[in-house]
C-alpha positions as a LaTeX table, in Angstrom:
\begin{tabular}{lrrr}
\hline
Residue & $x$ (\AA) & $y$ (\AA) & $z$ (\AA) \\
\hline
Met1 & 0.00 & 0.00 & 0.00 \\
Arg2 & 1.29 & 3.42 & $-0.82$ \\
Ser3 & 1.13 & 5.99 & 1.95 \\
Leu4 & 0.00 & 9.57 & 1.53 \\
Phe5 & 3.28 & 10.66 & 3.06 \\
Thr6 & 5.80 & 9.57 & 0.47 \\
Leu7 & 7.06 & 13.07 & $-0.28$ \\
Ala8 & 10.51 & 13.93 & 1.00 \\
Leu9 & 10.42 & 16.95 & 3.29 \\
Ile10 & 13.82 & 18.51 & 2.70 \\
Pro11 & 13.56 & 19.37 & $-1.04$ \\
Met12 & 10.09 & 20.81 & $-0.52$ \\
Ile13 & 11.18 & 22.93 & 2.43 \\
Thr14 & 14.42 & 24.23 & 0.99 \\
Ala15 & 12.50 & 25.42 & $-2.08$ \\
Cys16 & 10.34 & 27.54 & 0.24 \\
Met17 & 13.19 & 29.14 & 2.18 \\
Ala18 & 13.70 & 32.26 & 0.13 \\
Pro19 & 14.29 & 35.19 & 2.51 \\
Thr20 & 11.20 & 37.05 & 1.31 \\
Gly21 & 7.49 & 36.41 & 1.38 \\
Gly22 & 6.05 & 36.65 & 4.89 \\
Ser23 & 6.80 & 35.76 & 8.46 \\
Asp24 & 6.53 & 31.99 & 7.99 \\
Arg25 & 9.10 & 32.04 & 5.20 \\
Leu26 & 11.44 & 34.24 & 7.22 \\
Glu27 & 11.19 & 31.98 & 10.26 \\
Leu28 & 11.78 & 28.87 & 8.14 \\
Ala29 & 14.76 & 30.55 & 6.42 \\
Asn30 & 16.44 & 30.86 & 9.83 \\
Met31 & 15.72 & 27.26 & 10.77 \\
Arg32 & 18.66 & 24.98 & 11.45 \\
Pro33 & 18.71 & 22.38 & 8.65 \\
Trp34 & 19.05 & 19.47 & 11.08 \\
Asn35 & 15.72 & 20.43 & 12.67 \\
Ile36 & 13.74 & 20.01 & 9.43 \\
Val37 & 13.53 & 16.30 & 10.23 \\
Pro38 & 15.02 & 16.37 & 13.74 \\
Ala39 & 16.55 & 13.69 & 15.94 \\
Ser40 & 13.53 & 13.41 & 18.24 \\
Ser41 & 13.62 & 11.12 & 21.24 \\
Ala42 & 11.27 & 8.14 & 21.31 \\
Ala43 & 9.12 & 9.81 & 23.98 \\
Arg44 & 8.89 & 13.08 & 22.05 \\
Leu45 & 8.01 & 11.35 & 18.78 \\
Ala46 & 5.31 & 9.17 & 20.36 \\
Gly47 & 3.99 & 12.07 & 22.44 \\
Met48 & 3.54 & 14.37 & 19.45 \\
Phe49 & 1.99 & 11.55 & 17.41 \\
Glu50 & $-0.52$ & 10.89 & 20.19 \\
Arg51 & $-1.29$ & 14.57 & 20.82 \\
Val52 & $-1.77$ & 15.63 & 17.22 \\
Cys53 & $-2.55$ & 12.52 & 15.18 \\
Leu54 & $-4.45$ & 10.27 & 17.58 \\
Asp55 & $-6.06$ & 12.68 & 20.05 \\
Gly56 & $-5.95$ & 15.89 & 18.02 \\
Pro57 & $-8.72$ & 17.30 & 15.86 \\
Ala58 & $-9.25$ & 15.68 & 12.45 \\
Pro59 & $-10.28$ & 18.87 & 10.61 \\
Pro60 & $-7.05$ & 20.22 & 9.12 \\
Glu61 & $-7.66$ & 23.85 & 10.12 \\
Ala62 & $-8.24$ & 22.85 & 13.75 \\
Ala63 & $-5.10$ & 20.69 & 13.69 \\
Ala64 & $-3.15$ & 23.59 & 12.14 \\
Arg65 & $-4.30$ & 25.90 & 14.97 \\
Leu66 & $-3.14$ & 23.32 & 17.52 \\
Leu67 & 0.28 & 23.16 & 15.86 \\
Arg68 & 0.62 & 26.94 & 15.56 \\
Ser69 & $-0.19$ & 27.29 & 19.27 \\
Ala70 & 2.73 & 24.91 & 19.90 \\
Asp71 & 5.13 & 27.17 & 17.87 \\
Tyr72 & 5.01 & 25.16 & 14.64 \\
Val73 & 5.15 & 27.02 & 11.32 \\
Glu74 & 3.51 & 25.77 & 8.14 \\
Val75 & 5.74 & 25.31 & 5.13 \\
Pro76 & 4.24 & 27.78 & 2.65 \\
Ser77 & 3.22 & 26.85 & $-0.86$ \\
Arg78 & 2.01 & 28.83 & $-3.85$ \\
Val79 & $-0.42$ & 26.08 & $-4.81$ \\
Pro80 & $-2.71$ & 23.95 & $-2.63$ \\
Arg81 & $-1.08$ & 20.65 & $-1.70$ \\
Ala82 & $-2.58$ & 17.34 & $-0.62$ \\
Ile83 & $-0.18$ & 17.33 & 2.34 \\
Arg84 & 0.53 & 20.32 & 4.59 \\
Ser85 & 3.83 & 20.25 & 6.50 \\
Phe86 & 4.57 & 21.95 & 9.82 \\
Leu87 & 7.99 & 22.45 & 11.38 \\
Val88 & 9.46 & 23.84 & 14.58 \\
Asp89 & 13.10 & 24.77 & 15.15 \\
Asp90 & 13.82 & 22.33 & 17.96 \\
Ser91 & 13.85 & 18.56 & 18.41 \\
Arg92 & 10.09 & 18.05 & 18.11 \\
Pro93 & 9.17 & 16.00 & 15.03 \\
Ala94 & 7.91 & 17.42 & 11.77 \\
Val95 & 4.14 & 17.07 & 11.39 \\
Met96 & 2.25 & 16.46 & 8.17 \\
Leu97 & $-1.51$ & 16.75 & 7.71 \\
Ala98 & $-3.60$ & 15.57 & 4.78 \\
Ala99 & $-5.45$ & 18.62 & 3.49 \\
Asp100 & $-8.69$ & 16.61 & 3.52 \\
Gly101 & $-8.26$ & 15.55 & 7.17 \\
Thr102 & $-7.96$ & 11.83 & 6.43 \\
Ala103 & $-4.38$ & 11.41 & 7.66 \\
Cys104 & $-1.75$ & 12.79 & 10.00 \\
Ala105 & 1.91 & 11.90 & 10.43 \\
Val106 & 5.01 & 12.80 & 12.40 \\
Ala107 & 8.57 & 12.41 & 11.10 \\
Ala108 & 11.97 & 12.33 & 12.79 \\
Gln109 & 15.37 & 10.82 & 12.33 \\
Ala110 & 15.34 & 7.18 & 13.38 \\
Arg111 & 16.64 & 6.78 & 16.94 \\
Thr112 & 16.67 & 4.07 & 19.52 \\
Gly113 & 13.40 & 3.12 & 21.17 \\
Gln114 & 11.05 & 4.87 & 18.73 \\
Thr115 & 9.52 & 1.72 & 17.24 \\
Glu116 & 8.95 & 0.11 & 20.63 \\
Arg117 & 7.43 & 3.32 & 21.98 \\
Ile118 & 4.94 & 3.48 & 19.09 \\
Arg119 & 4.09 & $-0.22$ & 19.52 \\
Gly120 & 3.36 & 0.45 & 23.19 \\
Leu121 & 1.26 & 3.51 & 22.41 \\
Val122 & $-0.86$ & 1.62 & 19.89 \\
Ala123 & $-1.33$ & $-1.29$ & 22.32 \\
Gln124 & $-2.31$ & 1.05 & 25.16 \\
Lys125 & $-4.76$ & 3.25 & 23.21 \\
Tyr126 & $-6.19$ & 0.50 & 20.98 \\
Pro127 & $-6.16$ & $-2.85$ & 22.85 \\
Ala128 & $-8.07$ & $-4.53$ & 20.00 \\
Ala129 & $-5.58$ & $-3.34$ & 17.32 \\
Arg130 & $-4.41$ & $-6.01$ & 14.90 \\
Ala131 & $-1.08$ & $-6.17$ & 13.11 \\
Leu132 & $-1.21$ & $-5.71$ & 9.35 \\
Ser133 & 0.46 & $-8.33$ & 7.21 \\
Pro134 & 3.70 & $-7.06$ & 5.63 \\
Ala135 & 2.42 & $-8.33$ & 2.30 \\
Gly136 & $-0.62$ & $-6.07$ & 2.62 \\
Thr137 & 1.23 & $-2.86$ & 3.47 \\
Gly138 & 3.97 & $-2.76$ & 0.85 \\
Pro139 & 7.76 & $-2.72$ & 0.94 \\
Thr140 & 8.23 & 0.77 & 2.42 \\
Val141 & 6.20 & 0.09 & 5.57 \\
Asp142 & 7.96 & $-1.62$ & 8.50 \\
Glu143 & 4.88 & $-2.28$ & 10.61 \\
Gly144 & 1.22 & $-1.39$ & 10.63 \\
Trp145 & $-1.91$ & $-1.90$ & 12.71 \\
Ser146 & $-5.60$ & $-1.78$ & 12.05 \\
Leu147 & $-7.01$ & 0.12 & 15.03 \\
Gly148 & $-10.52$ & $-1.29$ & 14.82 \\
Ala149 & $-13.82$ & $-0.47$ & 13.21 \\
Gly150 & $-13.72$ & 3.04 & 11.80 \\
Gln151 & $-10.49$ & 3.99 & 13.62 \\
Gly152 & $-8.19$ & 3.69 & 10.61 \\
Ile153 & $-4.63$ & 2.37 & 10.63 \\
Val154 & $-1.20$ & 3.29 & 11.99 \\
Leu155 & 1.86 & 2.71 & 9.82 \\
Leu156 & 5.60 & 2.91 & 10.58 \\
Arg157 & 7.49 & 3.87 & 7.44 \\
Arg158 & 11.27 & 4.13 & 7.09 \\
Val159 & 12.87 & 6.57 & 4.67 \\
Ile160 & 16.46 & 5.73 & 3.79 \\
Arg161 & 18.34 & 8.03 & 1.45 \\
Pro162 & 22.03 & 7.73 & 0.61 \\
Gly163 & 24.23 & 9.98 & 2.70 \\
Arg164 & 21.45 & 10.99 & 5.12 \\
Pro165 & 20.31 & 9.64 & 8.48 \\
Ser166 & 17.36 & 7.26 & 8.16 \\
Glu167 & 13.98 & 8.69 & 9.09 \\
Leu168 & 10.89 & 7.25 & 10.69 \\
Ile169 & 7.43 & 8.46 & 9.68 \\
Val170 & 4.52 & 7.42 & 11.90 \\
Ile171 & 1.23 & 7.73 & 10.03 \\
His172 & $-2.37$ & 7.62 & 11.22 \\
Gln173 & $-4.70$ & 7.19 & 8.28 \\
Arg174 & $-8.13$ & 8.05 & 9.66 \\
Asp175 & $-10.08$ & 7.22 & 6.55 \\
Pro176 & $-12.12$ & 4.13 & 7.53 \\
Gly177 & $-12.04$ & 2.93 & 3.92 \\
Val178 & $-8.27$ & 2.55 & 4.07 \\
Glu179 & $-8.64$ & $-0.71$ & 5.98 \\
Ala180 & $-10.40$ & $-2.37$ & 3.04 \\
Gly181 & $-8.07$ & $-4.62$ & 1.12 \\
Leu182 & $-5.29$ & $-4.71$ & 3.72 \\
Ala183 & $-4.18$ & $-8.07$ & 5.02 \\
Ile184 & $-4.65$ & $-8.22$ & 8.79 \\
Thr185 & $-3.04$ & $-10.89$ & 10.92 \\
Arg186 & $-4.64$ & $-12.29$ & 14.06 \\
Arg187 & $-1.80$ & $-11.13$ & 16.32 \\
Pro188 & $-2.77$ & $-8.34$ & 18.70 \\
Val189 & $-0.27$ & $-5.52$ & 19.08 \\
\hline
\end{tabular}
């Protein structure tokens, strides 16, 4: 299965960092490059995923207000995009929202403990979650879970590019229809 969040953040963001064009662009232009996709701790990655993607509002404008109140800045674009990206110049993960409200994701450099922390979070919040079969999720997804009727899925996706630290993207696809056609194993989380 292909994820909504297959776009690489860095090329998109660096294209927007011209030193003119509004406060968001100016703030992003001063951002340290290593904080675009930061080295977030496992606790920080899981905490932001829970706060914004699992417990946060699904409507994209409400989610954007939540992020702005937490000092995040939206990466500006001249044309509407299917995915809106939000960054902050510290070690909190990047956040991506589907413009239609069907998905939310956080991204950070891969670090120790992140996968286990997400597994624990899914198990705690969704005791009936079921692991998705690797054959049903595609080659770019490490692990995935169906959260239950109408709750969507959570996917762990690795991004590995030559010469760069590997990244982990944790995705919550809220769209209940996304579960159709995915192979689900009987193993609980």
